[in-house]
């Protein structure tokens, strides 16, 4: 990641979503989960996508049980 450029891909997030998210009291893990969900939905021009808790846990490097707990909180 020496020189990331928009031309190499990006994830567009609506300003309305960003405006609401910044007001939420999210934990760091919850925010990382949201970023991953955005990446695999908006980042691939999808409105929805099935992401398993195992996939999320592996992608962000935490235990699957923590993913389940944080998603429940979200």
mmCIF file of C-alpha atoms in Angstrom:
data_model
loop_
_atom_site.group_PDB
_atom_site.id
_atom_site.type_symbol
_atom_site.label_atom_id
_atom_site.label_comp_id
_atom_site.label_asym_id
_atom_site.label_seq_id
_atom_site.Cartn_x
_atom_site.Cartn_y
_atom_site.Cartn_z
ATOM 1 C CA UNK A 1 0.000 0.000 0.000
ATOM 2 C CA UNK A 2 2.764 2.375 -0.946
ATOM 3 C CA UNK A 3 0.639 4.710 -3.017
ATOM 4 C CA UNK A 4 -3.092 3.919 -3.021
ATOM 5 C CA UNK A 5 -4.947 5.590 -5.870
ATOM 6 C CA UNK A 6 -8.652 5.925 -6.552
ATOM 7 C CA UNK A 7 -8.032 4.617 -10.070
ATOM 8 C CA UNK A 8 -7.073 1.257 -8.527
ATOM 9 C CA UNK A 9 -10.560 0.865 -7.065
ATOM 10 C CA UNK A 10 -12.629 2.539 -4.400
ATOM 11 C CA UNK A 11 -15.762 2.049 -2.317
ATOM 12 C CA UNK A 12 -18.333 4.816 -2.755
ATOM 13 C CA UNK A 13 -20.376 5.478 0.359
ATOM 14 C CA UNK A 14 -23.324 7.876 0.286
ATOM 15 C CA UNK A 15 -22.787 11.035 2.325
ATOM 16 C CA UNK A 16 -26.097 10.431 4.078
ATOM 17 C CA UNK A 17 -24.792 7.103 5.413
ATOM 18 C CA UNK A 18 -21.495 8.629 6.518
ATOM 19 C CA UNK A 19 -23.303 11.493 8.258
ATOM 20 C CA UNK A 20 -25.298 9.015 10.338
ATOM 21 C CA UNK A 21 -22.462 6.570 11.060
ATOM 22 C CA UNK A 22 -20.183 9.209 12.564
ATOM 23 C CA UNK A 23 -22.870 9.933 15.154
ATOM 24 C CA UNK A 24 -23.046 6.324 16.396
ATOM 25 C CA UNK A 25 -21.089 5.172 19.461
ATOM 26 C CA UNK A 26 -19.405 2.236 17.707
ATOM 27 C CA UNK A 27 -16.590 0.165 19.125
ATOM 28 C CA UNK A 28 -13.492 -0.272 16.997
ATOM 29 C CA UNK A 29 -14.516 -3.825 16.128
ATOM 30 C CA UNK A 30 -18.010 -2.756 15.130
ATOM 31 C CA UNK A 31 -16.570 -0.063 12.883
ATOM 32 C CA UNK A 32 -14.180 -2.572 11.269
ATOM 33 C CA UNK A 33 -17.117 -4.915 10.595
ATOM 34 C CA UNK A 34 -19.035 -2.064 8.956
ATOM 35 C CA UNK A 35 -16.052 -1.182 6.788
ATOM 36 C CA UNK A 36 -15.786 -4.792 5.656
ATOM 37 C CA UNK A 37 -19.503 -4.991 4.877
ATOM 38 C CA UNK A 38 -19.269 -1.744 2.874
ATOM 39 C CA UNK A 39 -16.257 -3.096 1.003
ATOM 40 C CA UNK A 40 -18.039 -6.281 -0.049
ATOM 41 C CA UNK A 41 -21.327 -4.579 -0.888
ATOM 42 C CA UNK A 42 -20.836 -1.021 -2.140
ATOM 43 C CA UNK A 43 -17.262 -1.810 -3.170
ATOM 44 C CA UNK A 44 -18.539 -4.434 -5.594
ATOM 45 C CA UNK A 45 -21.657 -2.456 -6.586
ATOM 46 C CA UNK A 46 -23.950 -4.796 -4.662
ATOM 47 C CA UNK A 47 -26.944 -3.825 -2.571
ATOM 48 C CA UNK A 48 -26.475 -6.891 -0.387
ATOM 49 C CA UNK A 49 -24.163 -9.852 0.035
ATOM 50 C CA UNK A 50 -24.055 -12.835 2.381
ATOM 51 C CA UNK A 51 -20.974 -12.670 4.591
ATOM 52 C CA UNK A 52 -20.431 -15.475 7.071
ATOM 53 C CA UNK A 53 -19.188 -14.748 10.555
ATOM 54 C CA UNK A 54 -16.178 -16.944 9.765
ATOM 55 C CA UNK A 55 -15.354 -14.852 6.685
ATOM 56 C CA UNK A 56 -15.661 -11.615 8.666
ATOM 57 C CA UNK A 57 -13.564 -12.992 11.530
ATOM 58 C CA UNK A 58 -10.799 -14.093 9.176
ATOM 59 C CA UNK A 59 -10.874 -10.851 7.192
ATOM 60 C CA UNK A 60 -10.499 -8.585 10.223
ATOM 61 C CA UNK A 61 -8.430 -10.978 12.336
ATOM 62 C CA UNK A 62 -10.670 -11.619 15.334
ATOM 63 C CA UNK A 63 -12.393 -14.624 16.855
ATOM 64 C CA UNK A 64 -15.687 -15.687 15.288
ATOM 65 C CA UNK A 65 -17.468 -15.480 18.646
ATOM 66 C CA UNK A 66 -16.500 -11.809 18.895
ATOM 67 C CA UNK A 67 -17.942 -11.202 15.431
ATOM 68 C CA UNK A 68 -21.253 -12.763 16.473
ATOM 69 C CA UNK A 69 -21.367 -10.678 19.650
ATOM 70 C CA UNK A 70 -20.565 -7.418 17.850
ATOM 71 C CA UNK A 71 -23.055 -8.054 15.044
ATOM 72 C CA UNK A 72 -25.719 -8.722 17.648
ATOM 73 C CA UNK A 73 -24.873 -5.341 19.214
ATOM 74 C CA UNK A 74 -25.039 -3.616 15.841
#
